[in-house]
mmCIF file of C-alpha atoms and ligand atoms in Angstrom:
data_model
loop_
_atom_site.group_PDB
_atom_site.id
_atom_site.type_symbol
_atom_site.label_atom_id
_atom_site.label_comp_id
_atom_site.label_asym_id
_atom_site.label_seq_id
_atom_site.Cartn_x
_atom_site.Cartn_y
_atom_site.Cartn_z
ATOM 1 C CA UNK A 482 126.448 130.665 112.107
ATOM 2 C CA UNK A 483 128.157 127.990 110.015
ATOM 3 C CA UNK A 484 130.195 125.623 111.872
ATOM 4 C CA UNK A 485 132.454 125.111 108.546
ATOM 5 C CA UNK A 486 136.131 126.923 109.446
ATOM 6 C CA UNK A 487 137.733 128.665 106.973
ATOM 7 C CA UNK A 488 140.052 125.899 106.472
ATOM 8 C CA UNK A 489 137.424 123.474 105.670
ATOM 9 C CA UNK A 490 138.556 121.575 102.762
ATOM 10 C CA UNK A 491 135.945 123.291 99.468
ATOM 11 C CA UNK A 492 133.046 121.147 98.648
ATOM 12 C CA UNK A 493 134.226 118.654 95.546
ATOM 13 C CA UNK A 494 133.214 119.772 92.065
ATOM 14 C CA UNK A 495 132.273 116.125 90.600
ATOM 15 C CA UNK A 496 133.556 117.378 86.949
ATOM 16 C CA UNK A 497 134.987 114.798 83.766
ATOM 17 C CA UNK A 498 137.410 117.120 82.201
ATOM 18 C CA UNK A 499 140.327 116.354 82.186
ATOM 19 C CA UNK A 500 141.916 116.934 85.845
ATOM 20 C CA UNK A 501 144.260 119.798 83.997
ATOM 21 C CA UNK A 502 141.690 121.581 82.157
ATOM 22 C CA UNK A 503 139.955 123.956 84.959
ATOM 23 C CA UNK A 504 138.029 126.115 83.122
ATOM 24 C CA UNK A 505 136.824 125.973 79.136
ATOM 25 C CA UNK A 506 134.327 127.530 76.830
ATOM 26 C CA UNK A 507 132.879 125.588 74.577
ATOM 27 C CA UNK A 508 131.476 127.811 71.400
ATOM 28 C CA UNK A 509 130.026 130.398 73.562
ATOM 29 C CA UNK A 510 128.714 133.222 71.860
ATOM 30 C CA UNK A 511 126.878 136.509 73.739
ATOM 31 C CA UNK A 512 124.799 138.593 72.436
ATOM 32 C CA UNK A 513 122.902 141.955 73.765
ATOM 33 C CA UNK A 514 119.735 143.988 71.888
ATOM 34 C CA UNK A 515 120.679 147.410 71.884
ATOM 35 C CA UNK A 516 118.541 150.441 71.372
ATOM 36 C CA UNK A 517 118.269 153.969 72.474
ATOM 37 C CA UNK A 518 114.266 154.774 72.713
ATOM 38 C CA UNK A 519 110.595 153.174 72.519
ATOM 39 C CA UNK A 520 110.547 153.658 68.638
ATOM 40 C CA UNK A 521 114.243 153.334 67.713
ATOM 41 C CA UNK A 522 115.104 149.770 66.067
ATOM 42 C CA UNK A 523 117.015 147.330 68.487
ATOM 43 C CA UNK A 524 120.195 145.744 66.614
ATOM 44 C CA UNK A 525 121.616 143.007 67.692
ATOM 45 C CA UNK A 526 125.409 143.376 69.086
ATOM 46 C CA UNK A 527 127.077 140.415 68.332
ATOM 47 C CA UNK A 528 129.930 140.937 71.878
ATOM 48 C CA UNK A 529 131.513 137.118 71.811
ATOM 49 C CA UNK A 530 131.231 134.912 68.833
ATOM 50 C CA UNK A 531 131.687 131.144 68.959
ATOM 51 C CA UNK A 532 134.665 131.256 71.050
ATOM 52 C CA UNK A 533 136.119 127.907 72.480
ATOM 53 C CA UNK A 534 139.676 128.022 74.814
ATOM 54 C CA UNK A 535 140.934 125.617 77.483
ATOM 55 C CA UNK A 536 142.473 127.293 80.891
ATOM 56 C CA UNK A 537 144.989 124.639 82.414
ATOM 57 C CA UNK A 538 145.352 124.861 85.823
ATOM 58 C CA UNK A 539 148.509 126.678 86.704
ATOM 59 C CA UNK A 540 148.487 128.697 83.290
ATOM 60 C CA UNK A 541 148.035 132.433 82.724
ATOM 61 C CA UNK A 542 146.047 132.336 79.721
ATOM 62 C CA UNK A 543 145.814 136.452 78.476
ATOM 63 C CA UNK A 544 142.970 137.746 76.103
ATOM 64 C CA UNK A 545 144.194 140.587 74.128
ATOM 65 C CA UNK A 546 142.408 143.157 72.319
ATOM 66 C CA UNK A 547 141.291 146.723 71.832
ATOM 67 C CA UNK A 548 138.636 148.228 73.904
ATOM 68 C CA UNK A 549 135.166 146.857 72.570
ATOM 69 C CA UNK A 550 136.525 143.599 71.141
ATOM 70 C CA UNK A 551 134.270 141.394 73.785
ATOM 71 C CA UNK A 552 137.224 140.798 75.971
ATOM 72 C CA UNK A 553 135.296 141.589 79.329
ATOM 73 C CA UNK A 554 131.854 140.276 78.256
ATOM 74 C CA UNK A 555 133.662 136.971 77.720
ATOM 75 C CA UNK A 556 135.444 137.404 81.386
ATOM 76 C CA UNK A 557 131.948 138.385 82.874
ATOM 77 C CA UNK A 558 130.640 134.954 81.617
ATOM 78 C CA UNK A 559 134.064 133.081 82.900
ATOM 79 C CA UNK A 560 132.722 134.641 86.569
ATOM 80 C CA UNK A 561 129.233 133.817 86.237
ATOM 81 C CA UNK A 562 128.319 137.230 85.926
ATOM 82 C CA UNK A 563 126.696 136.657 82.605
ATOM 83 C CA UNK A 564 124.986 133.905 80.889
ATOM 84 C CA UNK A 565 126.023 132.507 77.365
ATOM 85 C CA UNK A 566 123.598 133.314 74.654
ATOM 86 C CA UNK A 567 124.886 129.851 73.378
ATOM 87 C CA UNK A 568 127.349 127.648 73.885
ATOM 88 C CA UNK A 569 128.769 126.439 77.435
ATOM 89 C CA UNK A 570 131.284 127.044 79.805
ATOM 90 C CA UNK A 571 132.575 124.245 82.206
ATOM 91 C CA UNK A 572 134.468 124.407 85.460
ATOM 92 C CA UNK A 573 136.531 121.699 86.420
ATOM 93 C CA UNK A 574 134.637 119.950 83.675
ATOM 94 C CA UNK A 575 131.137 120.925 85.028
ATOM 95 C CA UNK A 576 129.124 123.333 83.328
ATOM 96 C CA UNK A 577 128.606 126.361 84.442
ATOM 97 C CA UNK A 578 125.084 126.395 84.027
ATOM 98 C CA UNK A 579 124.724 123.607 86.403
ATOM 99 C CA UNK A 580 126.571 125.196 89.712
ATOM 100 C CA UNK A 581 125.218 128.069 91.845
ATOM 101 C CA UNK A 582 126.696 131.616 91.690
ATOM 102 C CA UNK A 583 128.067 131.328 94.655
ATOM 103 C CA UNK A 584 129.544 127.782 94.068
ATOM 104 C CA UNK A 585 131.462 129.326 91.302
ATOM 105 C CA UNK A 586 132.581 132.493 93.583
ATOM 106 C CA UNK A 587 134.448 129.852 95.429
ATOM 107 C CA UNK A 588 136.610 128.552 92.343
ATOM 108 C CA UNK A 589 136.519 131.907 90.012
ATOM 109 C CA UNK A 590 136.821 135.368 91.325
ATOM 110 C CA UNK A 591 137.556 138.864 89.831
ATOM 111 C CA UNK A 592 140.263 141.299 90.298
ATOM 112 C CA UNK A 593 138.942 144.368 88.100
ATOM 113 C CA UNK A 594 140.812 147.251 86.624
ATOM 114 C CA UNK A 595 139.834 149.929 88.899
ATOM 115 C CA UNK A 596 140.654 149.469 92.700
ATOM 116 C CA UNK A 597 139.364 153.035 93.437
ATOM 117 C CA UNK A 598 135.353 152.231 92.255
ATOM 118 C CA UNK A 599 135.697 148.835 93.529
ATOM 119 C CA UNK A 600 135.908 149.105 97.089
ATOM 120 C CA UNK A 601 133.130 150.290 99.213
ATOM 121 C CA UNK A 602 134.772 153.839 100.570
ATOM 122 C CA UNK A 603 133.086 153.348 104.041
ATOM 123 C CA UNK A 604 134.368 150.084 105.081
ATOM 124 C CA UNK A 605 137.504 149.058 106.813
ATOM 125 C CA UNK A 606 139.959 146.616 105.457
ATOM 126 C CA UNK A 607 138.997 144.175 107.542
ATOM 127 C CA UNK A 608 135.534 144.544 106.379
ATOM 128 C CA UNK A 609 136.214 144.472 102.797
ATOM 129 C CA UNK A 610 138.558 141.673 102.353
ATOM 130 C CA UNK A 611 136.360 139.415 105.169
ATOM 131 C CA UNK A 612 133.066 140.408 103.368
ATOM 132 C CA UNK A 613 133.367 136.757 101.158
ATOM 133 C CA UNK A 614 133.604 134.777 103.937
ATOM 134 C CA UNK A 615 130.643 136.645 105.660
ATOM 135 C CA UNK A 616 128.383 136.370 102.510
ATOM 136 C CA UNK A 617 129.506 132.684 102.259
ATOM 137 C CA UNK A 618 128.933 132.220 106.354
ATOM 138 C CA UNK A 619 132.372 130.812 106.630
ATOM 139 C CA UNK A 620 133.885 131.204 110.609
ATOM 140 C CA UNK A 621 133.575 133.110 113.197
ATOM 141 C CA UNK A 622 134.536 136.633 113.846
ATOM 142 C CA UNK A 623 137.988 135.298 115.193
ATOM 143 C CA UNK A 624 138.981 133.409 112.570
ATOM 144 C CA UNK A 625 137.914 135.522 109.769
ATOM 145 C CA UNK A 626 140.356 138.076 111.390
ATOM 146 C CA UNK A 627 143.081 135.711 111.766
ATOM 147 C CA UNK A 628 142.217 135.226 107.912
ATOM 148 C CA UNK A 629 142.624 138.275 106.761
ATOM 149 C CA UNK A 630 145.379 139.240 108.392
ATOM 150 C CA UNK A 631 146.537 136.231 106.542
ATOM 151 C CA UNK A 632 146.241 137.357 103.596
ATOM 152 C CA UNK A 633 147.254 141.193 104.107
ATOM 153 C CA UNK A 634 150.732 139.434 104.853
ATOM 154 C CA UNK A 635 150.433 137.848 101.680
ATOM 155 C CA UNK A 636 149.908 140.681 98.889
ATOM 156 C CA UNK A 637 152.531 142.592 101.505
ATOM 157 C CA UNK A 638 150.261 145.109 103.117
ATOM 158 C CA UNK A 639 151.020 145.531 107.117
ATOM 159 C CA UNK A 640 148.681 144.320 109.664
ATOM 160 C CA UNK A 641 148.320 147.956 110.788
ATOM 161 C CA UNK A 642 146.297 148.762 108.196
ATOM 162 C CA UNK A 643 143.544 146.002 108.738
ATOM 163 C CA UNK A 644 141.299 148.966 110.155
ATOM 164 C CA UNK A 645 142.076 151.903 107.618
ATOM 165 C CA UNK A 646 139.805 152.480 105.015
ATOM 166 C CA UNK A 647 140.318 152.566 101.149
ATOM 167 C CA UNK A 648 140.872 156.669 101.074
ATOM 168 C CA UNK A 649 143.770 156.253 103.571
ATOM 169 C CA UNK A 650 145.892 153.868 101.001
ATOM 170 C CA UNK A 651 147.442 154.443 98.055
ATOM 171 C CA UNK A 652 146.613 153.160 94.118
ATOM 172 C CA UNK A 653 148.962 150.450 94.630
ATOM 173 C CA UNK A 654 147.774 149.167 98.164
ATOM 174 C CA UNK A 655 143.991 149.363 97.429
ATOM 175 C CA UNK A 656 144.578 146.926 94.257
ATOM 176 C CA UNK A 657 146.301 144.904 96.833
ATOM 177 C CA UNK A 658 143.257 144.841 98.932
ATOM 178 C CA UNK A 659 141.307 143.906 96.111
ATOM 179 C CA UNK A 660 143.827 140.993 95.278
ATOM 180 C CA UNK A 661 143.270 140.026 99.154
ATOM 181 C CA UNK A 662 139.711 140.273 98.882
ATOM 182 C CA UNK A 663 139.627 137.984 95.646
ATOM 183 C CA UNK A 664 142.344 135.075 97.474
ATOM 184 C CA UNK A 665 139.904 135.240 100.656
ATOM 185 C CA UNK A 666 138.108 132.344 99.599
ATOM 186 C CA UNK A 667 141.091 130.331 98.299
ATOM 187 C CA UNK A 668 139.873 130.110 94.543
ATOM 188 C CA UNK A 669 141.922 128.220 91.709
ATOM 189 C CA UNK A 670 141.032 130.882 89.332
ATOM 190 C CA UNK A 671 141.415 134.779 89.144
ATOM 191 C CA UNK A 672 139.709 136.481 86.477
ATOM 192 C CA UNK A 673 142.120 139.628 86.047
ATOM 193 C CA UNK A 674 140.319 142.199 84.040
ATOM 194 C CA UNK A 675 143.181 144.576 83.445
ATOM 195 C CA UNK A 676 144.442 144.741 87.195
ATOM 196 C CA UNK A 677 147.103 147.428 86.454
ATOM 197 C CA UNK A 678 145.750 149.725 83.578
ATOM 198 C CA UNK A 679 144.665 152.471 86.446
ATOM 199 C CA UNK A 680 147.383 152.526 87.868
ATOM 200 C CA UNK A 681 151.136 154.643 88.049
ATOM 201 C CA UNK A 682 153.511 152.691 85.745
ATOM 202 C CA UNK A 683 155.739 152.556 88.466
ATOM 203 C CA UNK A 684 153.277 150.473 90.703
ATOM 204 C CA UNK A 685 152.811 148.194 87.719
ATOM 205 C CA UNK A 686 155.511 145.894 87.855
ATOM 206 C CA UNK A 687 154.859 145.811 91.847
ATOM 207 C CA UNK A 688 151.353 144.431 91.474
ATOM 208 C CA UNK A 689 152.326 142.217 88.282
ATOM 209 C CA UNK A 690 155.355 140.623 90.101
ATOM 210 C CA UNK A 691 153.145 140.047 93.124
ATOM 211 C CA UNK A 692 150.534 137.898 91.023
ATOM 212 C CA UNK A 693 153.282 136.455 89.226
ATOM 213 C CA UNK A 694 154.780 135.600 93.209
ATOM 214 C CA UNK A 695 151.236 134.506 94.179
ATOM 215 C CA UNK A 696 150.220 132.277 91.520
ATOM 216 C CA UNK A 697 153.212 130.251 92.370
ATOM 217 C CA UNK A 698 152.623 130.215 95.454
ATOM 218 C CA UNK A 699 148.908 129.558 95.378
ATOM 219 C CA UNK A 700 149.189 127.763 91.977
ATOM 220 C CA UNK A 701 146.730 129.867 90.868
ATOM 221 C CA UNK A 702 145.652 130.144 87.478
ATOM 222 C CA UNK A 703 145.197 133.135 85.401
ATOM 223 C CA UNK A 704 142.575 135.055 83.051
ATOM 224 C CA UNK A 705 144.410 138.100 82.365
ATOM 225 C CA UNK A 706 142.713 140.487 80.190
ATOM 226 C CA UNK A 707 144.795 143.090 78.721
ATOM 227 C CA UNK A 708 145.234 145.591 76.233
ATOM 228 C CA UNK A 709 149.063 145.984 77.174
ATOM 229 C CA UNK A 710 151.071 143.788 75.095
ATOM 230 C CA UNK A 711 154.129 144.285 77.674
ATOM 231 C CA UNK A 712 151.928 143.520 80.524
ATOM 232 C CA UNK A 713 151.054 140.256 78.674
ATOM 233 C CA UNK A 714 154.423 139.227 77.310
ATOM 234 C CA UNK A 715 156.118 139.241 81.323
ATOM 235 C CA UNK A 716 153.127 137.193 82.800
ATOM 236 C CA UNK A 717 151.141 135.252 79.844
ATOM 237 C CA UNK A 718 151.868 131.138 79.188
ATOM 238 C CA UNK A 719 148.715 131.536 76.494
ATOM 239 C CA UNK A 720 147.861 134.047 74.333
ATOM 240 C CA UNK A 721 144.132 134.766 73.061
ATOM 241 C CA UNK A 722 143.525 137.539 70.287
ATOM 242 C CA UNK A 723 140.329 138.832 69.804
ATOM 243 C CA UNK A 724 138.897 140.866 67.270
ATOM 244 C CA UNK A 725 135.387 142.402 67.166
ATOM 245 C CA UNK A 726 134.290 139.163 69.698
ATOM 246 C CA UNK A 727 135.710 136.644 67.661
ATOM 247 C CA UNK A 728 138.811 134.319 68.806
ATOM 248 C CA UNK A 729 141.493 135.411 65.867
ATOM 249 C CA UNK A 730 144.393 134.095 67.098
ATOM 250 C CA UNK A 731 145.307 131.720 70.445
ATOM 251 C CA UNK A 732 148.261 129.399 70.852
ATOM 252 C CA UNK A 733 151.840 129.739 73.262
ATOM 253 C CA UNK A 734 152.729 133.301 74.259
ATOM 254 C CA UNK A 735 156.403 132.305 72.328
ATOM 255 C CA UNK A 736 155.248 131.775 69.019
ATOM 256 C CA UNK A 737 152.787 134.477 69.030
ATOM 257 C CA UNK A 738 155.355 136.686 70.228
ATOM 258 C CA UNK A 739 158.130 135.523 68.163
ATOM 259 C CA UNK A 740 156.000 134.527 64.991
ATOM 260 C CA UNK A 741 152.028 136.446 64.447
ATOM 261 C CA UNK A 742 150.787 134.560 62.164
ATOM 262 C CA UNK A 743 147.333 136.854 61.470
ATOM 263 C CA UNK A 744 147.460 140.239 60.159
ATOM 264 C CA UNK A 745 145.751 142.218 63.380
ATOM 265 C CA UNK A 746 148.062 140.305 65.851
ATOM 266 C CA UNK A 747 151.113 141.505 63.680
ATOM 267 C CA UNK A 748 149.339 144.560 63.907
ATOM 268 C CA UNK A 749 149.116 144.694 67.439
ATOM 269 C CA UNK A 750 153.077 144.332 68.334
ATOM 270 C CA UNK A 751 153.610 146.571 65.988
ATOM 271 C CA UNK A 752 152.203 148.717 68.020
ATOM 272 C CA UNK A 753 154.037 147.142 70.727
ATOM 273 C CA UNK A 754 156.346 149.569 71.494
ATOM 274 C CA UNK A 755 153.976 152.586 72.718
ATOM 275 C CA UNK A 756 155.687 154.776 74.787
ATOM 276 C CA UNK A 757 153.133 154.885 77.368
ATOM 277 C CA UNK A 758 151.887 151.749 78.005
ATOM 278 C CA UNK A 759 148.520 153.232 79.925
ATOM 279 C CA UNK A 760 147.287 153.870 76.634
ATOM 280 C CA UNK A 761 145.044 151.683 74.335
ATOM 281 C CA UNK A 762 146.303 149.875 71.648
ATOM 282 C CA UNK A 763 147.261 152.805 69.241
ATOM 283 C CA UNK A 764 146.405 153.118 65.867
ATOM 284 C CA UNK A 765 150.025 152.839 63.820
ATOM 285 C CA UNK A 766 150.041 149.935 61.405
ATOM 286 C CA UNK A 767 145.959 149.528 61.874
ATOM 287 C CA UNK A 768 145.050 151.773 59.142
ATOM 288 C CA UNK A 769 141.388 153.241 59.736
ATOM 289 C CA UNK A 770 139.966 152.945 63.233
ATOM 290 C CA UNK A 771 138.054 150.246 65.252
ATOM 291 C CA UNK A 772 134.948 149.388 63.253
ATOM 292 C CA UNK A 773 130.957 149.880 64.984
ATOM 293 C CA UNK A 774 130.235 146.300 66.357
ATOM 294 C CA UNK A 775 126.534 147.327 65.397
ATOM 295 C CA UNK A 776 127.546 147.218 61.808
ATOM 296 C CA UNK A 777 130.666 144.625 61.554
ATOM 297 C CA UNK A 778 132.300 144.615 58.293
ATOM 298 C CA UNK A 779 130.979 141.603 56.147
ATOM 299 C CA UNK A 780 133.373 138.289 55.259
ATOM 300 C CA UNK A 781 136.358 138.797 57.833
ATOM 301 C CA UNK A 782 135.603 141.821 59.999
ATOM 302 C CA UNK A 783 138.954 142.870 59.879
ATOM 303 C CA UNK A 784 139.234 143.294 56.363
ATOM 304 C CA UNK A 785 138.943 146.844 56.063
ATOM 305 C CA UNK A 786 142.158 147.944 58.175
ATOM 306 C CA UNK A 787 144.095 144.438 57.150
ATOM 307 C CA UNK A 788 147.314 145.133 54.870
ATOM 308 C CA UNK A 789 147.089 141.507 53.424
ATOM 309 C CA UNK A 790 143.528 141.689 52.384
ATOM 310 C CA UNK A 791 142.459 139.906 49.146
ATOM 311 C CA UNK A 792 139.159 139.996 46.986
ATOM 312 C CA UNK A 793 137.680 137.032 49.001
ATOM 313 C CA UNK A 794 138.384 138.579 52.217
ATOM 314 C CA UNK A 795 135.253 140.961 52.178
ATOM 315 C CA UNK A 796 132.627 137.944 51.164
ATOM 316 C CA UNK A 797 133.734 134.666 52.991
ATOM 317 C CA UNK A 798 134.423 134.903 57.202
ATOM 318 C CA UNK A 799 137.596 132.833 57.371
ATOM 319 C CA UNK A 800 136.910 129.443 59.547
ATOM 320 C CA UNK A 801 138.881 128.581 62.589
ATOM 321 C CA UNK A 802 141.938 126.671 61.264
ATOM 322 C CA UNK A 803 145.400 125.553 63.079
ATOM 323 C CA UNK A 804 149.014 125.926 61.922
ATOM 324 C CA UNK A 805 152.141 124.840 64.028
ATOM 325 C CA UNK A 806 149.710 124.360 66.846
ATOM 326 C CA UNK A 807 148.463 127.830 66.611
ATOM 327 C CA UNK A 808 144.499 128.510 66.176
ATOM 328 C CA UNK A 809 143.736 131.568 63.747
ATOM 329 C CA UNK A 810 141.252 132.727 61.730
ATOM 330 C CA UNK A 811 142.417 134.240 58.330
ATOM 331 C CA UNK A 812 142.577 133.196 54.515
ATOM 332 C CA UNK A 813 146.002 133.411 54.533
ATOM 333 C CA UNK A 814 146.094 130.134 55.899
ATOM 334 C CA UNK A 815 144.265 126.684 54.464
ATOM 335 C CA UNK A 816 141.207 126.711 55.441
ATOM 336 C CA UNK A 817 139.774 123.515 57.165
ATOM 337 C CA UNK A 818 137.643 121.255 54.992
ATOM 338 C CA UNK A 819 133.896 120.511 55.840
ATOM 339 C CA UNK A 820 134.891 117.498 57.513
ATOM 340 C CA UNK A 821 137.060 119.250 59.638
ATOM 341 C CA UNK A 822 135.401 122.407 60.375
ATOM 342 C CA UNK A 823 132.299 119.932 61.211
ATOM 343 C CA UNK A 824 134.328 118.335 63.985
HETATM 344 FE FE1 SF4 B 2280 143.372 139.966 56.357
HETATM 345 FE FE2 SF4 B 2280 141.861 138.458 54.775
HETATM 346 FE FE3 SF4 B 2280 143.221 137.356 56.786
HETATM 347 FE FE4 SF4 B 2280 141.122 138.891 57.278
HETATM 348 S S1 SF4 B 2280 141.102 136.930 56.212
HETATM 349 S S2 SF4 B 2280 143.055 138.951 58.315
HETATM 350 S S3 SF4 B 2280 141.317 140.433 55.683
HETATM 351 S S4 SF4 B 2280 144.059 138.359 54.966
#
């Protein structure tokens, strides 16, 4: 047994970003062979492109997107879960490639979508949400109880329940217990792959008000990946749209709410205003339906279903560019010179 105490200050990440930046990708790009049989041809999906974003600490930075636009491949990477095909990602300013898995489980941890798969049916509570701390040899049996009952006070679950197991709780509760499982370690970062989309609507705002409480409180920061636009507009400083694995659109949640700037995000709160807000993104104002990522469109992939598309659009992918401090990717906007784009 480890003599470190679960209040043993973490081991110091020895990064050079700056002290704000926590977490950032540098051009990282993922890509998977995909085949069905021994004699079928393998293609090559293309599931993050050259993406590059900055996470401050404190922020809630949200990636947005329809299902199969790379949004979770990019948060398995953020957790360590996958590897970049190229490009890097840094924590605290040290890349990721250079820190153990479990190093980075004790700055970065996930809270995924579906609280029902992700918690072992057999074990108690107490199990569960100490099972970190176990795997990590952190305290004693005493003080890993204390700890937990810790943090079942804090995402508002009674002590009572630290011996019922996952059947015995409701939707709501057991993505609590994930939540409490994910805060066991005291990590900077939660990587929230859409925490709320299995659940009731009316446990929603529960669980979304409790990070909101939390983060605060923790001064946590925030990946939130989401589909649901509302979801993103109450909890969301940043906003990152992706389309088909590339970074389309990123800047303040304000302007990008108040002012899209490219076509598909335009798109997107257009199609704001679903009346159930469990469901995907729908298809009003997007024309014909997501494209295979095994066969992108050429030029800008999302020329076929854009209502401003033009001749070029088809031939030339549009380069990253920036207007009013906005990042975006479309040739309705000057694109950056060589010089620039070369930086
Ligand atoms: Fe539409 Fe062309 Fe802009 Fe793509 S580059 S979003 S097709 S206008």
């Amino acid at each position: 047994m480890s003599t470190e105490t679960i209040h043993k200050p973490r081991a110091a990440f020895h990064g050079t970003a700056d002290s704000e930046t926590v977490l950032e990708c540098r051009d990282v790009s993922r890509t998977f062979l995909v085949g069905k049989g021994l004699f079928s041809e393998k293609k090559t999906l293309k599931a993050v492109q050259n993406v590059s974003l900055k996470v401050r600490r404190g922020e809630v930075v949200a990636v947005v997107g329809e299902s199969g636009c790379g949004k979770t491949t990019l948060a398995k990477m953020l957790l360590g879960l996958l590897q970049p095909s190229s490009g890097n990602i840094f924590i605290e300013g040290n890349p990721i490639t250079d820190v153990t898995i479990r190093q980075i489980a004790r700055r970065v941890q996930p809270v995924f979508q579906d609280p029902y798969s992700s918690l072992n049916p057999r074990k108690t509570l107490e199990s569960i949400i100490s099972l970190p701390l176990k795997v990590h040899d952190i305290g004693d049996r005493e003080s890993r109880q204390k700890r937990v009952e810790e943090i079942l006070a804090m995402v508002e679950l009674p002590k009572r329940l630290i011996h019922s197991y996952p059947s015995q709780l409701s939707g709501g509760q057991r993505q609590r217990v994930a939540i409490a499982r994910a805060l066991v370690m005291k990590p900077e970062i939660l990587v929230c792959d859409e925490p709320t989309s299995a659940l009731d609507v009316s446990v929603q705002a529960h669980i979304l008000n409790l990070l909101q409480d939390l983060r605060d409180e923790l001064n946590l920061t925030y990946v939130f990946i989401s589909h649901n636009l509302a979801v993103v507009e109450h909890l969301a400083d940043t906003v990152a749209v992706m389309y088909l694995g590339r970074l389309i659109e990123y800047g303040p949640k304000e302007d990008i709410f108040r002012n899209p700037k490219h076509p598909y995000t335009k798109a997107l709160l257009d199609s704001f205003l679903t009346p159930d807000p469990t469901k995907d993104v729908p298809e009003i104002a997007l024309g014909r339906g997501f494209p295979n990522p095994l066969d992108p469109p050429t030029g800008c992939a999302f020329h076929p279903r854009c209502a401003s598309v033009m001749d070029m659009c088809s031939k030339v992918r549009p380069e990253q560019t920036e207007v009013d401090g906005i990042k975006l990717e479309c040739h309705l906007y000057p694109q950056p010179s060589k010089a620039q784009a070369a930086e």
